[in-house]
Short mmCIF file of C-alpha atoms in Angstrom, two decimals:
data_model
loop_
_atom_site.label_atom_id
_atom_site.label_comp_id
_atom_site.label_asym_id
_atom_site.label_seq_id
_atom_site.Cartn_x
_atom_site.Cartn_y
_atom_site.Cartn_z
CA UNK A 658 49.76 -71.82 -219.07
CA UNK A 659 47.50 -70.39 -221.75
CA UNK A 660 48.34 -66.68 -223.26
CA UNK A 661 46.37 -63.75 -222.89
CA UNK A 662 46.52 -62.75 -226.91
CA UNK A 663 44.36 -60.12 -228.49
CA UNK A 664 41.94 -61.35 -231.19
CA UNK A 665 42.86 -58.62 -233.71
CA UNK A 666 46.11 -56.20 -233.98
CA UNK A 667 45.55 -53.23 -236.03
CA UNK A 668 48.49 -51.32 -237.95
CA UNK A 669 49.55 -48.16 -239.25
CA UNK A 670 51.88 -48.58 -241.98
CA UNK A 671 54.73 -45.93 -241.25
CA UNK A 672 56.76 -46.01 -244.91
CA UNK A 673 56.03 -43.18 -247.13
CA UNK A 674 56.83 -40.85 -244.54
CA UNK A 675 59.15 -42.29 -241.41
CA UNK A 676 60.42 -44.94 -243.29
CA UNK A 677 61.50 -42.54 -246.29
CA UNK A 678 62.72 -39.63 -244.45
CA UNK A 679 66.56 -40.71 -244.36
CA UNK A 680 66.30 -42.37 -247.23
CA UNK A 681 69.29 -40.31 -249.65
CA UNK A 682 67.88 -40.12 -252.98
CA UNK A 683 64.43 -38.50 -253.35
CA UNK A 684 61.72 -41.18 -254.11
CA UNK A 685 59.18 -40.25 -257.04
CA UNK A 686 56.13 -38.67 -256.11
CA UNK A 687 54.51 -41.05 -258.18
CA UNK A 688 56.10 -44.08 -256.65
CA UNK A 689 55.14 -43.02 -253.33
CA UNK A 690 51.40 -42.49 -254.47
CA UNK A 691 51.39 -46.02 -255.31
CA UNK A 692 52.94 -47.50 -252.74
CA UNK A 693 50.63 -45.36 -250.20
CA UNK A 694 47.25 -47.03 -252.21
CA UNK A 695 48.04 -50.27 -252.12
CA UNK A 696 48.96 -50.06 -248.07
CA UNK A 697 45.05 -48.87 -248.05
CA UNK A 698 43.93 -51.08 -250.23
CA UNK A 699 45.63 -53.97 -248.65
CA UNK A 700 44.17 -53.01 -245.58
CA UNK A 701 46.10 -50.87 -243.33
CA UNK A 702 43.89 -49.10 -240.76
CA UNK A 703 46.48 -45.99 -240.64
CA UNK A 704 48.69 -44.35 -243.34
CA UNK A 705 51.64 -42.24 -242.97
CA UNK A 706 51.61 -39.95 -245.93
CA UNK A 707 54.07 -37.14 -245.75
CA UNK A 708 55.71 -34.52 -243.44
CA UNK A 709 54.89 -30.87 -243.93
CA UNK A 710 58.72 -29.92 -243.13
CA UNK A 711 60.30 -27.49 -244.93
CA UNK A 712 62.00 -28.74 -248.34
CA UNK A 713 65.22 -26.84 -247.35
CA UNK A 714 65.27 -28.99 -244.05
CA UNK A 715 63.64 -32.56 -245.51
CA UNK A 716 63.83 -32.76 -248.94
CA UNK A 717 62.09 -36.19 -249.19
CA UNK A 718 58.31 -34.07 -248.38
CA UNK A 719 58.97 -31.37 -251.22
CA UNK A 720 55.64 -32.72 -253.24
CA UNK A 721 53.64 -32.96 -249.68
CA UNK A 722 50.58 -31.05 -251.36
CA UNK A 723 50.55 -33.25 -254.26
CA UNK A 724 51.19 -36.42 -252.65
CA UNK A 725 48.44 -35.81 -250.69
CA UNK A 726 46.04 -34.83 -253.35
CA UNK A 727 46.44 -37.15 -255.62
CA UNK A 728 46.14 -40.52 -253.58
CA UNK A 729 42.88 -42.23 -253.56
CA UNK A 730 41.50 -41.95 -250.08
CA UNK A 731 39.37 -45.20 -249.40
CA UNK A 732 37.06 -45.15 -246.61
CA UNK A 733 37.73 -46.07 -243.17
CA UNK A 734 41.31 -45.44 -243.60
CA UNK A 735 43.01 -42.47 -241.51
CA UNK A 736 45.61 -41.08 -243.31
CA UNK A 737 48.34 -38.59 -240.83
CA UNK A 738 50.82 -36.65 -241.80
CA UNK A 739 53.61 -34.79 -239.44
CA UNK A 740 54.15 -30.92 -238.82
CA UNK A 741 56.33 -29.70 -236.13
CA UNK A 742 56.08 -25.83 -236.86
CA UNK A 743 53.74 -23.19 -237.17
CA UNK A 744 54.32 -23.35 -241.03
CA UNK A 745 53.87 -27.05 -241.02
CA UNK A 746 50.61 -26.76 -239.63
CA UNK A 747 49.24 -23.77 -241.72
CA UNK A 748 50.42 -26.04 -244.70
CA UNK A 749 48.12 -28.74 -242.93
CA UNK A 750 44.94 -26.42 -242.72
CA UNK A 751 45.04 -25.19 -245.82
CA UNK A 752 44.99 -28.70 -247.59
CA UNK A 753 41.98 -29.66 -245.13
CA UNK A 754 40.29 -26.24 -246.07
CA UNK A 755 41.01 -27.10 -249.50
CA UNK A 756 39.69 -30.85 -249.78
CA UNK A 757 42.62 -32.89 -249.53
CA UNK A 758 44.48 -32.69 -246.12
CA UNK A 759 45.09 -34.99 -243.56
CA UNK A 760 42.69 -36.89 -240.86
CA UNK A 761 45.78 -36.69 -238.24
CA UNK A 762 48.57 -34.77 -237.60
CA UNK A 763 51.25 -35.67 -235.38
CA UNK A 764 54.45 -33.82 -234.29
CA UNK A 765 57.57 -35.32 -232.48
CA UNK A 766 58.29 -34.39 -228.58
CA UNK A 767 61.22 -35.70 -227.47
CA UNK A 768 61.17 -37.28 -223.61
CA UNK A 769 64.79 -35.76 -222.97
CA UNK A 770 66.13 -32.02 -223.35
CA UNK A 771 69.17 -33.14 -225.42
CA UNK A 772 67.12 -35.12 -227.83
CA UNK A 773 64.96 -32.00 -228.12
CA UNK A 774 67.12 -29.36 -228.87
CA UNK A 775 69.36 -32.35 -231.10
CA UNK A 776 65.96 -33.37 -233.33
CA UNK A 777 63.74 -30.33 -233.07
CA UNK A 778 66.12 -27.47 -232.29
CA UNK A 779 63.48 -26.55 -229.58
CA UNK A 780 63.50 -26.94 -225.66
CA UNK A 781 60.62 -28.41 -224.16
CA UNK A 782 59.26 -25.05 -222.52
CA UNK A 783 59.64 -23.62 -226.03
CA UNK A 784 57.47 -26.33 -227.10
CA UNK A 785 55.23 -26.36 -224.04
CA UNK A 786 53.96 -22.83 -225.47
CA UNK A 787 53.50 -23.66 -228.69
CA UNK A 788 51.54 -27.00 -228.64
CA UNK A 789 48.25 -25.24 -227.59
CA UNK A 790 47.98 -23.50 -230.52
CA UNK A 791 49.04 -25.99 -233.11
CA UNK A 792 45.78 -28.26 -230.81
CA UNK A 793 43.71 -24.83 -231.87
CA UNK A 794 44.57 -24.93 -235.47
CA UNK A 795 44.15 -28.21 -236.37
CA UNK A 796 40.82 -28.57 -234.42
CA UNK A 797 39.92 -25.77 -236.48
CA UNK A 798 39.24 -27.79 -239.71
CA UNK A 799 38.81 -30.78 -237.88
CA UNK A 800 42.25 -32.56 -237.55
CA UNK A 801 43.21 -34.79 -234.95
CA UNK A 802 46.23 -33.84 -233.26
CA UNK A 803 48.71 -37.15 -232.19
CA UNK A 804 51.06 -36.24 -229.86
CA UNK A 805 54.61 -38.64 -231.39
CA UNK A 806 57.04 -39.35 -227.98
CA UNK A 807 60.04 -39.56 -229.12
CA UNK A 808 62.75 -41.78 -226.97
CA UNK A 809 60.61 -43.17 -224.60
CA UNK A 810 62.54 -45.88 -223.87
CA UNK A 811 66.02 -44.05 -223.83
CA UNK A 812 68.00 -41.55 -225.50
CA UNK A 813 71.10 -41.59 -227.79
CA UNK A 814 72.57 -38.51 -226.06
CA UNK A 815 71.33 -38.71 -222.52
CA UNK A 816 70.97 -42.91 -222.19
CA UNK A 817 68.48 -44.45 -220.68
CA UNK A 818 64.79 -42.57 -219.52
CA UNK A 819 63.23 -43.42 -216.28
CA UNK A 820 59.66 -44.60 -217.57
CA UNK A 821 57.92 -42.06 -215.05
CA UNK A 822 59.11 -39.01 -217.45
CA UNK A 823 56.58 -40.21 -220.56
CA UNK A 824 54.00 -40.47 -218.58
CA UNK A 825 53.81 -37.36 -217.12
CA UNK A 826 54.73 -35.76 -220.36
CA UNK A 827 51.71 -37.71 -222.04
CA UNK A 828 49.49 -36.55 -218.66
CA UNK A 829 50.30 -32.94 -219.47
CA UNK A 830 50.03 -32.91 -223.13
CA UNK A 831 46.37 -35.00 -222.37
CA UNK A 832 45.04 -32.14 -220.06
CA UNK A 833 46.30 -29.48 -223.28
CA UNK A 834 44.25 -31.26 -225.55
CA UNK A 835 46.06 -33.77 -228.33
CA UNK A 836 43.66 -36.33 -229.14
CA UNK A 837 45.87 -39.08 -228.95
CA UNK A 838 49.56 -40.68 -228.31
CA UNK A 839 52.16 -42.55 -229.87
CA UNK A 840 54.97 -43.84 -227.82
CA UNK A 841 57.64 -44.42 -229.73
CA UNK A 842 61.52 -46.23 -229.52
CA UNK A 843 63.00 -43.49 -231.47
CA UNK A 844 66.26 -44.68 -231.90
CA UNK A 845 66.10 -48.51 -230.76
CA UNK A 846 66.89 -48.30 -226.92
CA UNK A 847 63.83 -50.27 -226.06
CA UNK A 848 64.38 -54.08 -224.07
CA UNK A 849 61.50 -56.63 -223.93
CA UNK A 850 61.79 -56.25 -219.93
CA UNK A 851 61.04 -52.21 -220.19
CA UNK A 852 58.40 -52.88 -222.57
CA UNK A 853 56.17 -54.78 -220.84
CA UNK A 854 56.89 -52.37 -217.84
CA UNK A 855 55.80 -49.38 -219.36
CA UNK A 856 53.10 -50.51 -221.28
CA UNK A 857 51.54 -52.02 -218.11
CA UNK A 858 52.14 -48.70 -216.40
CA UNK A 859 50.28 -46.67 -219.32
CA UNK A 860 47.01 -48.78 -219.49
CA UNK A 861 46.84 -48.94 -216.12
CA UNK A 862 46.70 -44.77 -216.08
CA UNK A 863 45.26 -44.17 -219.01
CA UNK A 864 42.91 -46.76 -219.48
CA UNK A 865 40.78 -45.19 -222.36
CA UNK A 866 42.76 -42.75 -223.91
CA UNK A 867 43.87 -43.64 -227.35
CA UNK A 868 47.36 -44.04 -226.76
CA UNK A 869 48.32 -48.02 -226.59
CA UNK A 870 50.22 -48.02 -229.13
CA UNK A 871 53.70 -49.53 -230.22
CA UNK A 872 56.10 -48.34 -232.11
CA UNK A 873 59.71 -49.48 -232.04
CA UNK A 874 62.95 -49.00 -234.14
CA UNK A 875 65.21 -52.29 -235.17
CA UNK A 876 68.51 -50.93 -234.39
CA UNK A 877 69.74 -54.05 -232.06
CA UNK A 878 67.69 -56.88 -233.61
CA UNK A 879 64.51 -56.22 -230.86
CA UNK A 880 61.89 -54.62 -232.42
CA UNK A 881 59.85 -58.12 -233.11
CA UNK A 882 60.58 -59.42 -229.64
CA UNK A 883 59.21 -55.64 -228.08
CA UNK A 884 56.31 -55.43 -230.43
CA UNK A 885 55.84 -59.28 -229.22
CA UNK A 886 56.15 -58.09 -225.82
CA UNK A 887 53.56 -54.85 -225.99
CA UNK A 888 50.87 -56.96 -227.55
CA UNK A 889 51.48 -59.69 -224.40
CA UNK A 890 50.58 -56.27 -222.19
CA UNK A 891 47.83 -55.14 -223.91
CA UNK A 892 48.57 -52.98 -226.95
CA UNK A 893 46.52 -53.53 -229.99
CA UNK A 894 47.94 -51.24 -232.68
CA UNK A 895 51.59 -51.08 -234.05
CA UNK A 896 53.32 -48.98 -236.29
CA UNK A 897 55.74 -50.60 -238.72
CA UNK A 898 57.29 -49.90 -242.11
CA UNK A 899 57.35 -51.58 -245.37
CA UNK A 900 60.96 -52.54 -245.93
CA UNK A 901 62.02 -51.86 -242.24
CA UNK A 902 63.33 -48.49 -243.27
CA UNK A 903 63.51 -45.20 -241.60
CA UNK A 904 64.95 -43.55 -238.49
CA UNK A 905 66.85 -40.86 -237.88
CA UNK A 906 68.55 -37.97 -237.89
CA UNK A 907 65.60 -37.39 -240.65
CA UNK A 908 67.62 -36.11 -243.48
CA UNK A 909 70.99 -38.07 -244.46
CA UNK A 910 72.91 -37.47 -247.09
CA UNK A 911 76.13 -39.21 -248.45
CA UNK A 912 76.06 -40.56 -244.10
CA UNK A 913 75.97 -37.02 -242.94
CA UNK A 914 73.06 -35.66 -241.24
CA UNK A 915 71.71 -32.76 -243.26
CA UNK A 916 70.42 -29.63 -242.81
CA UNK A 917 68.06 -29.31 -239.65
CA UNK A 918 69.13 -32.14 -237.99
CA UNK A 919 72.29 -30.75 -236.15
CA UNK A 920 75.26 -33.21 -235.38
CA UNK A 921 74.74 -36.42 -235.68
CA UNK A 922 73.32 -38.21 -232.46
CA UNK A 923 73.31 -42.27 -233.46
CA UNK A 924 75.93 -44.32 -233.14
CA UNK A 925 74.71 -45.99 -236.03
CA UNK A 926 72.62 -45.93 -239.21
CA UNK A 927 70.99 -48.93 -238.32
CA UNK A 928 67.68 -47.06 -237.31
CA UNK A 929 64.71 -48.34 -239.51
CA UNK A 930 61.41 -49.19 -237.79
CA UNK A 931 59.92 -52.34 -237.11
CA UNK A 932 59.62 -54.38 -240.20
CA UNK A 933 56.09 -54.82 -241.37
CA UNK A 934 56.50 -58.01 -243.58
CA UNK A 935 58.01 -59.61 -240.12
CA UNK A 936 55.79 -58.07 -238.08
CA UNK A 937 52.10 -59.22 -240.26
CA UNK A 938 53.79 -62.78 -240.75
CA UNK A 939 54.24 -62.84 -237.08
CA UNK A 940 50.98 -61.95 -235.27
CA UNK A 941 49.48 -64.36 -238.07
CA UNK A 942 51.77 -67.34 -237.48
CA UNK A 943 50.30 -66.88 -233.45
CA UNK A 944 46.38 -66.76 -234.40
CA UNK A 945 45.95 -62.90 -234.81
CA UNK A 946 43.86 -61.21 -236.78
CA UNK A 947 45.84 -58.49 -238.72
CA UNK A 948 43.18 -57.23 -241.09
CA UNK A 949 45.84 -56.87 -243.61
CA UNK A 950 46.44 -59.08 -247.23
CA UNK A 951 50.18 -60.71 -246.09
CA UNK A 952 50.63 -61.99 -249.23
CA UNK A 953 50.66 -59.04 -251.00
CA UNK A 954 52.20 -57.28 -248.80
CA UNK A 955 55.33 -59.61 -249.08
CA UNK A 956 55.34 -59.09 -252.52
CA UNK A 957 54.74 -55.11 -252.46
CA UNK A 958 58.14 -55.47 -250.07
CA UNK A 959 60.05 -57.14 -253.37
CA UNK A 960 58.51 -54.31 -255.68
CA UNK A 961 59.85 -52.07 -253.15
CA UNK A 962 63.58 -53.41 -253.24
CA UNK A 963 63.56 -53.21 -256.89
CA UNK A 964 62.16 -49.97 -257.05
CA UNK A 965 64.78 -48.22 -254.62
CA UNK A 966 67.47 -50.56 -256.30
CA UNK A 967 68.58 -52.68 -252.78
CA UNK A 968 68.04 -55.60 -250.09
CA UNK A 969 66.35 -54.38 -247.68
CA UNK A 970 66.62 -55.95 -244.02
CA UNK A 971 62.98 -57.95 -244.02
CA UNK A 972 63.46 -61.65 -243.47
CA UNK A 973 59.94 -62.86 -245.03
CA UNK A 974 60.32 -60.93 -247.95
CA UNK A 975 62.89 -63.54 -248.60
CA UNK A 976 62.24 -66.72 -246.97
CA UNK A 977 57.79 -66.30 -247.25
CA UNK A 978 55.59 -67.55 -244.84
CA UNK A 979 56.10 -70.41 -243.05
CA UNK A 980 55.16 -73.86 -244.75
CA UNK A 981 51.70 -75.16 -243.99
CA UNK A 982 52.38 -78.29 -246.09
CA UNK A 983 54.11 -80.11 -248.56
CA UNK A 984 55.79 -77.39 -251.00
CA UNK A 985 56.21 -78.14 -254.77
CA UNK A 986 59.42 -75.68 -255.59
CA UNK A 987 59.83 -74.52 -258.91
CA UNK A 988 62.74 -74.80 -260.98
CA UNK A 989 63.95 -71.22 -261.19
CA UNK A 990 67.24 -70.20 -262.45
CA UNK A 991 69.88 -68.34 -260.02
CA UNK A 992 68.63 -64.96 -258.08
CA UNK A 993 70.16 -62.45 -256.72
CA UNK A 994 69.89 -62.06 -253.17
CA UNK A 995 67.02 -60.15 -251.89
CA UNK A 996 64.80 -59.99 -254.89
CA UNK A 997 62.50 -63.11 -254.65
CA UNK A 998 60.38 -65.25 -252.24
CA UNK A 999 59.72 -68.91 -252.14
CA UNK A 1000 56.99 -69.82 -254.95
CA UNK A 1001 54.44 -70.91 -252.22
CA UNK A 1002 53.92 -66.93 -251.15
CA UNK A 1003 52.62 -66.51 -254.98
CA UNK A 1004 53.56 -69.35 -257.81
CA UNK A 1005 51.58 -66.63 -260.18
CA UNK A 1006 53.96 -63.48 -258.83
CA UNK A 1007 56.80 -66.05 -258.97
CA UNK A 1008 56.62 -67.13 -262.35
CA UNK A 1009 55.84 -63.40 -263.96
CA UNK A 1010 58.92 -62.33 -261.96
CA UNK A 1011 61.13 -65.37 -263.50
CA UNK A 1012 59.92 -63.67 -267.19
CA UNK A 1013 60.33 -59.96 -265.80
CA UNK A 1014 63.20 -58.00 -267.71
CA UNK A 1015 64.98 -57.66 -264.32
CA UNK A 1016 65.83 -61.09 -264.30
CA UNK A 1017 66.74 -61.11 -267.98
CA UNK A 1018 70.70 -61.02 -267.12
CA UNK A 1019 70.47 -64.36 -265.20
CA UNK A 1020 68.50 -66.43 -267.40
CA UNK A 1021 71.05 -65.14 -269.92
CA UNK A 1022 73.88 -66.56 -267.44
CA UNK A 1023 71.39 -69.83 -267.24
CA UNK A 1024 70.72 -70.17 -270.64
CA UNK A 1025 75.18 -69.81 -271.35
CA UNK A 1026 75.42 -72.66 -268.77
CA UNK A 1027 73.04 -75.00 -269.78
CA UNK A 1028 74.25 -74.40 -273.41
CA UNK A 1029 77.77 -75.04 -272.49
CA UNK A 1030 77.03 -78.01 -270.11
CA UNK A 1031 74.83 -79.69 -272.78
CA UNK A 1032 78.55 -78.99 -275.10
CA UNK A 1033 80.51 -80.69 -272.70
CA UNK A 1034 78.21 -83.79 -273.06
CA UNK A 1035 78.42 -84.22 -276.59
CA UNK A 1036 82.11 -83.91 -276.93
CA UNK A 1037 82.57 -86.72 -274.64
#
């Protein structure tokens, strides 16, 4: 039996602002400049930026403005931000009034009550009254308003959502006005089985609205087998981060939600989104068209270890592509865990890294060994 596979995925690359938002040490404005041009210049269709949230709230999005002017915006790229208050999206207006805000905005509404009040400290009636005129601002200057479901699969506090519920939340906030949808496994409850359901169910009634997309959370080892599983019904853009970092609640520190986030709600903090090294090397190794530079993008995942000073859970950032052939390995000395890939993802980017000043500690250990083997030898 031959698969029905799509000829080209598309991706929005989710890191400098979902997959940094729990992160516990703030990441340098200039860092996160660089890392959001090279996911355009690699080719990412879509580019998370920042989130307009109060500093006092999310600390991560305190330089929002100047992240957001200073990038280089390259054409044909969308780059979205989040808001979820009146605030957020005056913030939003001005910077598109101004030159330099965002193509999208999105803000979070959750598919359960609990979730709501939990994430957003809002009811969904509260927010039923509210989204119409965030649709009027935005529209206003000419952002696109995405409407982010959280928990569409199931909630942390409630357990698992009937799939009926998103949909008639997405029918309703259609008929308002959002110009799109992102359906989203907040917190990982999401099952291959459920996934194929629902995404069935969602083309079927909305057939042209731009809403089939995926977006899933790793926090039980499924988000390659669901965003496997959503492409196999239909969907042909996913949302992923660099790193598979991210989650929620949105603001951690020292493992205790912060302020704005309430109690915490997850029974772990194993919440990051979808891996994007996995998820590129993936839909390639099948005969997909990703549109984006893997190669580089494995080796922007190693710059981004080394830049936040961790492993980080990404398998190909590790173990590369797979083999296509024969592969010459290079005689390296020892390496820490997590910071390299096998030479035949880059021999160039492999052999700089060998000379980098990061590694200068274990060619020392190398060069003591060698020395002190060669010893050994000569006194016998």
């Amino acid at each position: 039996m031959k698969l029905l596979l799509p000829k080209k995925v598309t991706f929005t690359e989710l890191f400098a602002r979902d997959g940094l938002q729990n992160e516990t040490a703030f990441f340098p404005t200039d860092a996160k400049i660089y890392f959001i041009n090279k996911a355009s210049e690699l080719g990412f269709q879509c580019v998370e930026v920042t989130n307009f949230a109060h500093p006092k709230n999310m600390p991560q999005f305190r330089d929002a403005e100047e992240v957001l002017k200073r990038i280089t915006r390259r054409p044909g790229v969308v780059y979205k931000c989040y808001g979820m208050s009146d605030k957020a999206f005056e913030r939003a207006v001005k910077a598109k009034e101004e030159g330099y805000g965002p193509d999208v905005l999105a803000f979070t509404f959750s598919m359960t009550e609990s979730h709501s009040k939990r994430n957003a400290g809002r009811t969904h009636e509260e927010y039923w009254r509210q989204i119409p005129h965030w649709i009027e601002m935005a529209h206003s200057v000419g952002i696109k308003v995405d409407f982010a479901m959280a928990g569409v699969f199931g909630c942390p506090i409630e357990g698992p959502v009937p799939l009926n519920r998103p949909l008639e939340i997405l029918e309703r906030a259609l008929e308002m006005g959002v110009d799109s949808a992102t359906p989203c496994d907040t917190t990982g409850e999401a099952s291959p089985n459920r996934v194929f359901e629902f995404y069935t169910r969602l083309r079927e009634k909305f057939p042209n609205a731009d809403v089939h997309v995926a977006h899933f959370h790793d926090s039980r080892g499924m988000a390659m087998a669901n965003y496997l599983t959503a492409v196999y019904a239909g969907v042909t853009h996913i949302e992923t981060s660099l790193g598979q970092l991210g989650g929620q609640p949105a603001f951690i520190m020292d493992g205790v939600p912060g302020i704005g986030t309430g109690t915490n709600y997850c029974p772990s903090d194993i919440v990051g989104n979808g891996s994007t090294e996995d998820a590129l090397v993936m839909l390639d190794e099948m005969g997909i068209d990703v549109g984006v530079d893997i190669d580089a993008v494995l080796e922007l995942g190693r710059v981004l270890e080394w830049s936040l000073g961790k492993e980080l859970r990404p398998y190909t950032t590790k173990t590369g592509r797979i083999p296509k052939g024969p592969t010459a390995w290079q005689a390296t000395p020892p390496y820490r865990r997590g910071w390299w890939a096998y030479p035949t993802v880059s021999q160039a980017h492999t052999s700089k890294v060998v000379e980098d000043r990061r590694f200068g500690e274990e060619k020392q250990i190398a060069e003591v060994k060698r020395r002190e083997f060669a010893n050994l030898q000569e006194a016998k």
